Short mmCIF file of C-alpha atoms and ligand atoms in Angstrom, two decimals:
data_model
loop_
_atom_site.label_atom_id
_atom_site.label_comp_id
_atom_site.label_asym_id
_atom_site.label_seq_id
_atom_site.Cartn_x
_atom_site.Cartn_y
_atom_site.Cartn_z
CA UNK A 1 17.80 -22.01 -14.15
CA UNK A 2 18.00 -24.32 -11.05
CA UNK A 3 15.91 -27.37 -11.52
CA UNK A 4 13.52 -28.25 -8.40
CA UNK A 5 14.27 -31.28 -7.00
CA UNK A 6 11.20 -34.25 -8.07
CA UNK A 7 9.60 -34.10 -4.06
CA UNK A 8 8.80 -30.52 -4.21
CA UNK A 9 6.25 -30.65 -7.25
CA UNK A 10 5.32 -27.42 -8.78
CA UNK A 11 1.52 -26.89 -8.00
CA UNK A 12 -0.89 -24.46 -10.45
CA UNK A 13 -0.67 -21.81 -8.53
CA UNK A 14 3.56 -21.80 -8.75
CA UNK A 15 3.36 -22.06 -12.36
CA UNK A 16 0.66 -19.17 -12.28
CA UNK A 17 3.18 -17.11 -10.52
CA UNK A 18 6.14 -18.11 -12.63
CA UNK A 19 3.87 -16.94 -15.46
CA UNK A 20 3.01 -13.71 -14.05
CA UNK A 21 6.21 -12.78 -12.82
CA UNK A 22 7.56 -13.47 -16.56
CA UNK A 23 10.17 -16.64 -15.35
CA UNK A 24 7.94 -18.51 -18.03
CA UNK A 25 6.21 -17.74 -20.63
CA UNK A 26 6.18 -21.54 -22.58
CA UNK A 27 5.03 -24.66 -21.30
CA UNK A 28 8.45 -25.54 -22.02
CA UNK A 29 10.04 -22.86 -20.08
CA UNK A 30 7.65 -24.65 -17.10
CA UNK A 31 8.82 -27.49 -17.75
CA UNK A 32 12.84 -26.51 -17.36
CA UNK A 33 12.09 -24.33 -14.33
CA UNK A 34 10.37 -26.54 -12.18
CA UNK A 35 11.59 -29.83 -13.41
CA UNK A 36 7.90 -30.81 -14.28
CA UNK A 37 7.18 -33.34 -16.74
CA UNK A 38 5.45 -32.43 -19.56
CA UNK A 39 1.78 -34.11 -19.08
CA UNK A 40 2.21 -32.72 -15.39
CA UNK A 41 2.90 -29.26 -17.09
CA UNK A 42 0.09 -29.64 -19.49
CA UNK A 43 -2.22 -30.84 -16.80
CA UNK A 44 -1.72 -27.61 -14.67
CA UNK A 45 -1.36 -25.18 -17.42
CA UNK A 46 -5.03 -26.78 -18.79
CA UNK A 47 -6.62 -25.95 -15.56
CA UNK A 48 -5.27 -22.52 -15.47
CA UNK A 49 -6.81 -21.88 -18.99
CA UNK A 50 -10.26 -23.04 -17.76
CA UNK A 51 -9.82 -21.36 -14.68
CA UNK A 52 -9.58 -18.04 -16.79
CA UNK A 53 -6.13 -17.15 -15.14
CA UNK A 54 -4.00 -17.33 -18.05
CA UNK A 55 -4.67 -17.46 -21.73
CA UNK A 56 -2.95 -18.47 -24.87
CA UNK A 57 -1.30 -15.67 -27.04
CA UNK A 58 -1.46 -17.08 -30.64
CA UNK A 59 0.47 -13.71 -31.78
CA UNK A 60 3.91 -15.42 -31.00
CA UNK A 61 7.06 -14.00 -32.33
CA UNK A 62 7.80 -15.04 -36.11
CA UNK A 63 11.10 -17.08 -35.67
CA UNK A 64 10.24 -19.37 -38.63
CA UNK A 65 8.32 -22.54 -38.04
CA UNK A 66 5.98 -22.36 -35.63
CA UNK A 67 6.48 -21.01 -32.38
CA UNK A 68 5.70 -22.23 -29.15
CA UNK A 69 2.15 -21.04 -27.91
CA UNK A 70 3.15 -17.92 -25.39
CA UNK A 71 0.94 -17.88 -22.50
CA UNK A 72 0.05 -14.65 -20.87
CA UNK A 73 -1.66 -14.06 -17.31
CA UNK A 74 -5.12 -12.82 -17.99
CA UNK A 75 -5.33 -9.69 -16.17
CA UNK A 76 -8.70 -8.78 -17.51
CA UNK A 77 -9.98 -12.01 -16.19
CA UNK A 78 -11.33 -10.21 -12.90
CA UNK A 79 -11.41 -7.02 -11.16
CA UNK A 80 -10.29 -5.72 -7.61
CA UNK A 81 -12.10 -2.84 -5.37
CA UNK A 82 -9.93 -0.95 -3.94
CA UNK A 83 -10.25 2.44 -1.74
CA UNK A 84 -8.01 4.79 0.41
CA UNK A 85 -9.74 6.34 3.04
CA UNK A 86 -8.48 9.97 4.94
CA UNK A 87 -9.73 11.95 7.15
CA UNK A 88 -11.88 13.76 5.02
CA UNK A 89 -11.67 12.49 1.67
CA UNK A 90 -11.81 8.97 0.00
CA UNK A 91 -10.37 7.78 -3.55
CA UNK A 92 -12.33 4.15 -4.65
CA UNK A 93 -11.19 2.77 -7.78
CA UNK A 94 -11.55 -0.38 -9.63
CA UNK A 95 -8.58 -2.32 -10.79
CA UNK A 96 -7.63 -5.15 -13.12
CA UNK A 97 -5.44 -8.15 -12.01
CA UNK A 98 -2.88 -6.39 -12.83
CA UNK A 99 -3.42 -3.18 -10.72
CA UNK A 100 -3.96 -1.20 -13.78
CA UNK A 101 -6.98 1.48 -12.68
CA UNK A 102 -9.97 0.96 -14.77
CA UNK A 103 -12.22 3.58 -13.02
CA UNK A 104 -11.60 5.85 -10.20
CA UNK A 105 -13.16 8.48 -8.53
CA UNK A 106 -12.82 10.69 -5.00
CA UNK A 107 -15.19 11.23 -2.48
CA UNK A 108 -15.99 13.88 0.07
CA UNK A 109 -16.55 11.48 3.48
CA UNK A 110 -16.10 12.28 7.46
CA UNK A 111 -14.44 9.17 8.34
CA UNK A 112 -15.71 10.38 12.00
CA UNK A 113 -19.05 9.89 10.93
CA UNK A 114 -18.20 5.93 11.48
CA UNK A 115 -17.98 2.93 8.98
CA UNK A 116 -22.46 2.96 9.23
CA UNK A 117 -22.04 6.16 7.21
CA UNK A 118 -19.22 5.80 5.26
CA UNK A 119 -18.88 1.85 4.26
CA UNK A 120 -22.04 2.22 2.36
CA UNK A 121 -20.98 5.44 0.76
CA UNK A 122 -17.90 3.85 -0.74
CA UNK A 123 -19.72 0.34 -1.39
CA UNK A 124 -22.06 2.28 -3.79
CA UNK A 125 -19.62 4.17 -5.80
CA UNK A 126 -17.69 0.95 -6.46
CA UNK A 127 -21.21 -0.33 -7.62
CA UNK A 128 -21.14 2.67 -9.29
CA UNK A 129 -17.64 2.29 -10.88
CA UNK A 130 -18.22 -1.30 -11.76
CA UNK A 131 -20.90 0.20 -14.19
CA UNK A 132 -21.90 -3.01 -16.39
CA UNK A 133 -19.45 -5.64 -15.18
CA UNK A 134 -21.12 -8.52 -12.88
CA UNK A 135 -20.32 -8.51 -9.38
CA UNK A 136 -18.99 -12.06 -9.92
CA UNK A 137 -15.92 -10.29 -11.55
CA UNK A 138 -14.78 -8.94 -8.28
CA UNK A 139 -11.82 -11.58 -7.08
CA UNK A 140 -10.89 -9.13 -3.37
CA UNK A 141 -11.62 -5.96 -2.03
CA UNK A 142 -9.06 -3.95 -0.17
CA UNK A 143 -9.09 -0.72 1.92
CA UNK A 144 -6.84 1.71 3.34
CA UNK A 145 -7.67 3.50 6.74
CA UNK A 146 -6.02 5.84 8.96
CA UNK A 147 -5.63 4.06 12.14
CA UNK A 148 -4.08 1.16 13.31
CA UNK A 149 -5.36 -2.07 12.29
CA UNK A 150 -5.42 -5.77 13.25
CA UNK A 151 -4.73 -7.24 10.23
CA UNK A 152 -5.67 -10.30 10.44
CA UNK A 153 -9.27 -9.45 11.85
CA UNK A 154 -9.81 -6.67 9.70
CA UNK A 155 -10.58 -4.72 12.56
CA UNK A 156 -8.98 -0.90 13.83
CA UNK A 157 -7.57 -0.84 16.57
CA UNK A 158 -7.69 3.21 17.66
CA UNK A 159 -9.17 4.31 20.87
CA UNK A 160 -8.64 7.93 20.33
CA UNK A 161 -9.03 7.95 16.49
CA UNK A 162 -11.70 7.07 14.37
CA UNK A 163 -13.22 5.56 17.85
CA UNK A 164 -16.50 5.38 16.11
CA UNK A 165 -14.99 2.64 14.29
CA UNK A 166 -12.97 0.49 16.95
CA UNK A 167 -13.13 -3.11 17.18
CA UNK A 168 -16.08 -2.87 13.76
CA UNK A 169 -14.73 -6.28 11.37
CA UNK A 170 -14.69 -4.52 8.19
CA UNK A 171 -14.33 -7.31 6.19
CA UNK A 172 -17.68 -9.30 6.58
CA UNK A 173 -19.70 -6.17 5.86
CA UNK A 174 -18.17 -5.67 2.37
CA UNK A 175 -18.04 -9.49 1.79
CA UNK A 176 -22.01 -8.93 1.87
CA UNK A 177 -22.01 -6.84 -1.28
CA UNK A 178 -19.21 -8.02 -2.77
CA UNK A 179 -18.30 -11.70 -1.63
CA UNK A 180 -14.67 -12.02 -2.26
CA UNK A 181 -11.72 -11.96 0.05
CA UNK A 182 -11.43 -8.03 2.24
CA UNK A 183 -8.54 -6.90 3.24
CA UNK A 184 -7.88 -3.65 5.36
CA UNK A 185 -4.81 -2.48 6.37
CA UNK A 186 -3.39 1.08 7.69
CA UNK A 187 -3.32 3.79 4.90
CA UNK A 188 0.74 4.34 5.60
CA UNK A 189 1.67 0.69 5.36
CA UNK A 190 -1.26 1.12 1.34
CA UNK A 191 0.95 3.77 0.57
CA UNK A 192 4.65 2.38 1.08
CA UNK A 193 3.60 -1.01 -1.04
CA UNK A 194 2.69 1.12 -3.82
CA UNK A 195 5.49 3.40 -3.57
CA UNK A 196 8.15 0.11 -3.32
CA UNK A 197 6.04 -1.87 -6.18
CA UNK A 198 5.69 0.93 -8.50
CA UNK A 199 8.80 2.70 -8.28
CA UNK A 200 11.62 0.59 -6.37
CA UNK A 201 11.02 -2.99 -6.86
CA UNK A 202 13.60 -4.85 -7.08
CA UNK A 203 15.90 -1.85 -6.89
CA UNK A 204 15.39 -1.07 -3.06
CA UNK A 205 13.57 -3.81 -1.26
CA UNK A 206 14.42 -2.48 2.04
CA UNK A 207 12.87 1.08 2.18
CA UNK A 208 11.37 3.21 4.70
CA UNK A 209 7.63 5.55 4.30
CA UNK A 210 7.44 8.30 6.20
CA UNK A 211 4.10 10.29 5.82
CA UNK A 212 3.79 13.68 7.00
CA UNK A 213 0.34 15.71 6.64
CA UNK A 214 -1.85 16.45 9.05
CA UNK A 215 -0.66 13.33 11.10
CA UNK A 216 2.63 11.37 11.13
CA UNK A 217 2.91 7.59 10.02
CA UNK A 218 5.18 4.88 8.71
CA UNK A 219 5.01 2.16 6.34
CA UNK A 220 7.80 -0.12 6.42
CA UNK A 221 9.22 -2.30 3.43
CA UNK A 222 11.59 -5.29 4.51
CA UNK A 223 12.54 -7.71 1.88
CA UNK A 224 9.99 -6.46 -0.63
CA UNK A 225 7.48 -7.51 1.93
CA UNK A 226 5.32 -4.76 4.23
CA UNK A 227 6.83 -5.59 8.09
CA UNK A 228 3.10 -5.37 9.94
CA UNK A 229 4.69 -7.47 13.14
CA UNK A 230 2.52 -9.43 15.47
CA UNK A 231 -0.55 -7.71 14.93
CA UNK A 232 -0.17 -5.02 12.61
CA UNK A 233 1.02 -2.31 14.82
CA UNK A 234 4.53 -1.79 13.05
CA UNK A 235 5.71 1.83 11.85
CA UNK A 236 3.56 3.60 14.35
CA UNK A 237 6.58 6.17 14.18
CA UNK A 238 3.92 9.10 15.35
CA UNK A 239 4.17 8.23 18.88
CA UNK A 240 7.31 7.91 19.34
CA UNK A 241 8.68 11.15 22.05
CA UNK A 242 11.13 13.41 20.67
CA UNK A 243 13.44 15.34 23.05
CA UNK A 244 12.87 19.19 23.67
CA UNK A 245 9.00 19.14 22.46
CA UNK A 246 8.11 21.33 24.67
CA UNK A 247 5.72 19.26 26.89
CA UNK A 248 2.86 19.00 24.39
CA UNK A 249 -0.13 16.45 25.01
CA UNK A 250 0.08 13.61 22.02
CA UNK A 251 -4.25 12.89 21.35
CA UNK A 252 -2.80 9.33 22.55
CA UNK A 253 -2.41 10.74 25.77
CA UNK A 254 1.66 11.04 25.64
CA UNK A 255 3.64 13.89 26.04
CA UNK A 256 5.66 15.28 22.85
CA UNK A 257 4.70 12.30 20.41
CA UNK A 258 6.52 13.36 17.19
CA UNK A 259 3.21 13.55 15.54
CA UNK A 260 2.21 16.70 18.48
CA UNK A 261 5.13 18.40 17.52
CA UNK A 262 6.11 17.87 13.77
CA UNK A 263 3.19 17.21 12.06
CA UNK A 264 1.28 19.66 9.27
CA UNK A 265 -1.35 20.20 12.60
CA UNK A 266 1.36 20.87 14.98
CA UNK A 267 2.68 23.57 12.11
CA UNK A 268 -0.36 25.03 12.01
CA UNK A 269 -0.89 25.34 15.62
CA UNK A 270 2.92 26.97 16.82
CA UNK A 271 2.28 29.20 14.02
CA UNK A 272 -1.36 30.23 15.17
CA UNK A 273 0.34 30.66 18.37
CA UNK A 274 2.62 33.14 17.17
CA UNK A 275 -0.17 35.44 15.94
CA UNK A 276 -0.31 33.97 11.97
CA UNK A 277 -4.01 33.74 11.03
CA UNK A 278 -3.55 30.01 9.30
CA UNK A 279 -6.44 27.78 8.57
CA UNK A 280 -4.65 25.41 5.94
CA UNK A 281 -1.17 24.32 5.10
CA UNK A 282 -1.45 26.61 1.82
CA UNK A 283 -1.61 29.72 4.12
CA UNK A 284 1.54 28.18 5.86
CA UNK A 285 2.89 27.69 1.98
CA UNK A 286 2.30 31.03 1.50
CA UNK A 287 3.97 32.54 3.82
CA UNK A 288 7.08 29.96 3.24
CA UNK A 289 7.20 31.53 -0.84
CA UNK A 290 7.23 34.77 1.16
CA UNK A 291 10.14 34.06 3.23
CA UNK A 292 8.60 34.48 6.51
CA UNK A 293 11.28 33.72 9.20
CA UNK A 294 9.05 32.87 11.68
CA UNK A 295 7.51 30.18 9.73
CA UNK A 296 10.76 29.00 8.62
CA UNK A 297 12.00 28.50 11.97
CA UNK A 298 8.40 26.75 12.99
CA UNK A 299 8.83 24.01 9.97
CA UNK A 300 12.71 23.82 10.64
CA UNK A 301 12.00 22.78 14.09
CA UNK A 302 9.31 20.27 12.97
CA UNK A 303 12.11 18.92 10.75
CA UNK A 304 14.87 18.41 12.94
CA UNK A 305 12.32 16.88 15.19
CA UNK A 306 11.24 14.52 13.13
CA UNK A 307 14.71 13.62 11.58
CA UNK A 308 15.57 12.70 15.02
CA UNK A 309 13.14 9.91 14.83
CA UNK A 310 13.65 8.89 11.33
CA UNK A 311 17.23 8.35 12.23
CA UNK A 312 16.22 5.85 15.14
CA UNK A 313 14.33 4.05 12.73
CA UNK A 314 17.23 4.12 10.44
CA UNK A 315 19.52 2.88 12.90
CA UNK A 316 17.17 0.23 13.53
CA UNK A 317 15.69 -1.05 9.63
CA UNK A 318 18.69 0.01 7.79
CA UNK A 319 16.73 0.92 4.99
CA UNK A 320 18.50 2.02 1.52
CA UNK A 321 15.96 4.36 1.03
CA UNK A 322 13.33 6.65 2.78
CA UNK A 323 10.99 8.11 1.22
CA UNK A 324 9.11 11.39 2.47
CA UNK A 325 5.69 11.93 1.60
CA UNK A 326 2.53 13.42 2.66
CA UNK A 327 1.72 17.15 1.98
CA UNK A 328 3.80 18.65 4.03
CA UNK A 329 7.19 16.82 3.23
CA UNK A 330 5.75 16.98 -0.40
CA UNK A 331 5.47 20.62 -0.28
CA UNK A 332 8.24 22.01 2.10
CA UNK A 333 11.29 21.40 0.57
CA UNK A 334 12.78 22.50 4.33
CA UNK A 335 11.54 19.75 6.26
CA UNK A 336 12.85 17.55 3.14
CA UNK A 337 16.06 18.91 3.73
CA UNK A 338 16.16 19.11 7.47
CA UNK A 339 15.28 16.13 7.66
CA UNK A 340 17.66 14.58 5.64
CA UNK A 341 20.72 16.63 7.55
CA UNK A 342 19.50 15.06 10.93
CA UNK A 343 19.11 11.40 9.43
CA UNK A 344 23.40 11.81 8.22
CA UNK A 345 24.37 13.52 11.35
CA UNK A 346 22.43 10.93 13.80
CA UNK A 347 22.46 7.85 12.08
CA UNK A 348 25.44 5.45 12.07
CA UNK A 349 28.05 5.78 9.12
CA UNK A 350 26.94 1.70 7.70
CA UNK A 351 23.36 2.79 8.00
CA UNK A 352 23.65 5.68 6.29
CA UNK A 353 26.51 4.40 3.44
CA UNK A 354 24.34 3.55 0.68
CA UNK A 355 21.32 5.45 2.08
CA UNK A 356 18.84 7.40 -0.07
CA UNK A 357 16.67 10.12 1.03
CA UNK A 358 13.80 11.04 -1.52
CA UNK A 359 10.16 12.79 -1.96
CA UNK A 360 7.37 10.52 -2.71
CA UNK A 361 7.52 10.02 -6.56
CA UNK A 362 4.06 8.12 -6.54
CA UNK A 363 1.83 10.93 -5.81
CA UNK A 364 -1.90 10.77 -4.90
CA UNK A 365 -2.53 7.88 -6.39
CA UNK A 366 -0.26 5.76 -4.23
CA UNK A 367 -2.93 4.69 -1.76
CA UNK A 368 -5.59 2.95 -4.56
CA UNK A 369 -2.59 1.18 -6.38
CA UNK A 370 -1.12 0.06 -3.23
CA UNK A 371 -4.01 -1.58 -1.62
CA UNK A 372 -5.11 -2.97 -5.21
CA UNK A 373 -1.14 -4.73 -4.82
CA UNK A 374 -1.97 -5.49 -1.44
CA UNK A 375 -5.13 -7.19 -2.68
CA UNK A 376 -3.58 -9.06 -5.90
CA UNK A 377 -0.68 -10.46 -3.53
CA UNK A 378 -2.93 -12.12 -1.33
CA UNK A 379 -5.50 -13.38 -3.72
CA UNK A 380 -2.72 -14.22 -6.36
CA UNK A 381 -0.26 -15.97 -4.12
CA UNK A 382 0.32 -19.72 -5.24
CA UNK A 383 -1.10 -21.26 -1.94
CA UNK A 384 -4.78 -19.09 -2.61
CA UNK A 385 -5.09 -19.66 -6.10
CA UNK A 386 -4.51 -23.66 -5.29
CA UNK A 387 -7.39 -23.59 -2.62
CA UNK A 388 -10.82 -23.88 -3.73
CA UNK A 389 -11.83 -20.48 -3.91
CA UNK A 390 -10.84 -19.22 -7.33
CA UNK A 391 -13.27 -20.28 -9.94
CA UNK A 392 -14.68 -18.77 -13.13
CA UNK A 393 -16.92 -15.84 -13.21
CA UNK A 394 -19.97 -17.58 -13.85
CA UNK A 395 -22.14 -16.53 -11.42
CA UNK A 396 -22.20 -14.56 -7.75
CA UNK A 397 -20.61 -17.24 -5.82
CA UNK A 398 -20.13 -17.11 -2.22
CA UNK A 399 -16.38 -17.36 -1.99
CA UNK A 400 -15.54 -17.26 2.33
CA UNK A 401 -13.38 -14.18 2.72
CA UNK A 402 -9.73 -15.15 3.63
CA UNK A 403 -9.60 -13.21 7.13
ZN1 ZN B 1 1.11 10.15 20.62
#
């Protein structure tokens, strides 16, 4: 292990994420990675102990003698709120520091009905969820939403969806109830951080999320990091015009956005169009299991349109793996494999060389652990555990929200 050179001192929160990430688990192992000396190590590992972070394991392993004292990130020392908001439906849970759910539920909302109606809804079942612990527990609150957000601000940024929320800061309205840092971010970008930090960490840094349910979005992973770009507009892959759509008009006011054309509502629609009496994409399931050419053809077109797109963006990001999720590439194996056949014919040979092409392995869940990573990267991060803001929970303290 590289020592750091004496002018770039270690601060607490570097040794809090050396401890976390497992790098060191002694205050000797400190010590050798970051060159500290040992009352310096002592000095920081002292104030992480009062500062609740990290605690002292007294269990350590029996080597003979007595070993060193093992110190463990206290994940229990705090909770984050987390939620994942749809269309229609909204899952809040509460997390530990460690993104571990502690208590989850899902909720019936209209996320049309604006953030007036729905922000309190969701406020009180984390109250609810939180059951006996103080709100002084809560260290950040994050939420998922499906529009395009500023990220920064906090603020969507859709004129044609959820319009009734447009330009509302989300942040300082939960930072009422619950004063810790907010962060809100697009529900695609929630889902692909828990996706790459539950399954492919480390393994596949570079990966792309393509969501495909009633709408189509994209959450895109480069260098273990979520790419948001200036503002937070990245991976809006559902406007992007495919070739031979037939001319239809995109709700963003486009013609033959892949989202028009490829998405579970677009199915739904050409199939409607076609005389099939579908209200739901288990009808359009149904009539899949039954081998229904027409429908076949309908989500075989959807595919190859889409796959089009997907293999710009692969030509572009390079990923080493894209992962298809959402209900309808969840449920259709043929726009899976369509898909995949358009990304190897249209993408270049290096792009595709190492390239995987998998379902979502996360599942339903991905949204609440996402946004509760989301959440424990920002609030866990060396530079914001060495400001002022993280203190023992003591009492409700008014800690100014980080956007
Ligand atoms: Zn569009």
């Amino acid at each position: 292990m590289p020592r750091r050179p004496a002018a770039a001192l270690a601060t607490s929160g570097e040794v809090l994420r050396l401890i976390r990430s497992g790098e060191a688990a002694t205050r000797a192992d400190i010590g050798r990675v970051t060159g500290l000396s040992r009352p310096a190590v002592s000095l920081r590992v002292t104030e992480l102990l009062e500062r609740r972070l990290v605690v002292e394991d007294s269990e350590g392993p029996s080597t003979g003698g007595r070993p060193p004292t093992r110190l463990i990130f206290n994940a229990s020392g705090g909770v984050v709120l987390v939620g994942s908001l749809g269309a229609s439906r909204a899952q809040v849970a509460v997390c530990d520091l460690a993104g571990k759910v502690l208590a989850d539920t899902a909720l019936s909302v209209d996320v049309e009905e604006g953030p007036d109606v729905v922000l309190p809804l969701v406020m009180r079942s984390w109250s609810e969820l939180l059951g006996d612990r103080p709100v002084s527990l809560v260290r950040g609150v994050g939420l998922g939403v499906p529009a395009t957000v500023e990220f920064a601000a906090g603020r969507t940024e859709s004129a044609r969806i959820m319009a009734s929320w447009t330009g509302v800061a989300i942040p300082p309205i939960i930072a009422e109830s619950f004063p810790a840092p907010v962060f809100l971010d697009n529900d695609v970008n929630v889902i692909a951080i828990g996706e790459h930090r539950e399954i492919y960490a480390g393994e596949a840094d570079d990966l792309l999320f393509i969501k495909v349910s009633t709408r189509i979005g994209s959450g895109v992973i480069a260098g273990g990091e979520i790419l948001r770009g200036a503002l937070g507009a990245a991976g809006e892959i559902g406007h992007i015009p495919v070739r031979d759509g037939g001319g239809v008009l995109c709700r963003c006011g486009n013609i033959d956005c892949v989202d028009s054309v490829a998405s579970g509502t677009a199915i739904l629609r050409q199939l409607r169009a076609r005389g099939h009496e579908v209200t739901s994409l288990a009808d359009v399931v149904s009539l899949v299991r039954a081998g229904d050419a027409e429908t076949m053809t309908v989500v075989r077109d959807a595919a190859r349109m889409l796959g089009e797109v997907v293999a710009s963006a692969v030509n572009l990001l390079n990923p080493s793996v894209v992962v298809l999720g959402g209900d309808v590439a969840e449920t259709f194996q043929p726009m899976v494999s369509g898909v995949r056949e358009v990304i190897y014919r249209r993408s270049t040979a290096l792009a595709t060389r190492n390239l995987r092409i998998e379902r979502s392995r996360l599942g339903p869940s991905a949204g609440i652990i996402g946004c509760a990573h989301m959440v424990l990267d920002h609030i866990l991060s060396p530079e914001a555990v060495d400001s002022a803001g993280w203190q023992p929970p003591r009492s409700v303290r008014s800690v100014r929200s980080l956007v």
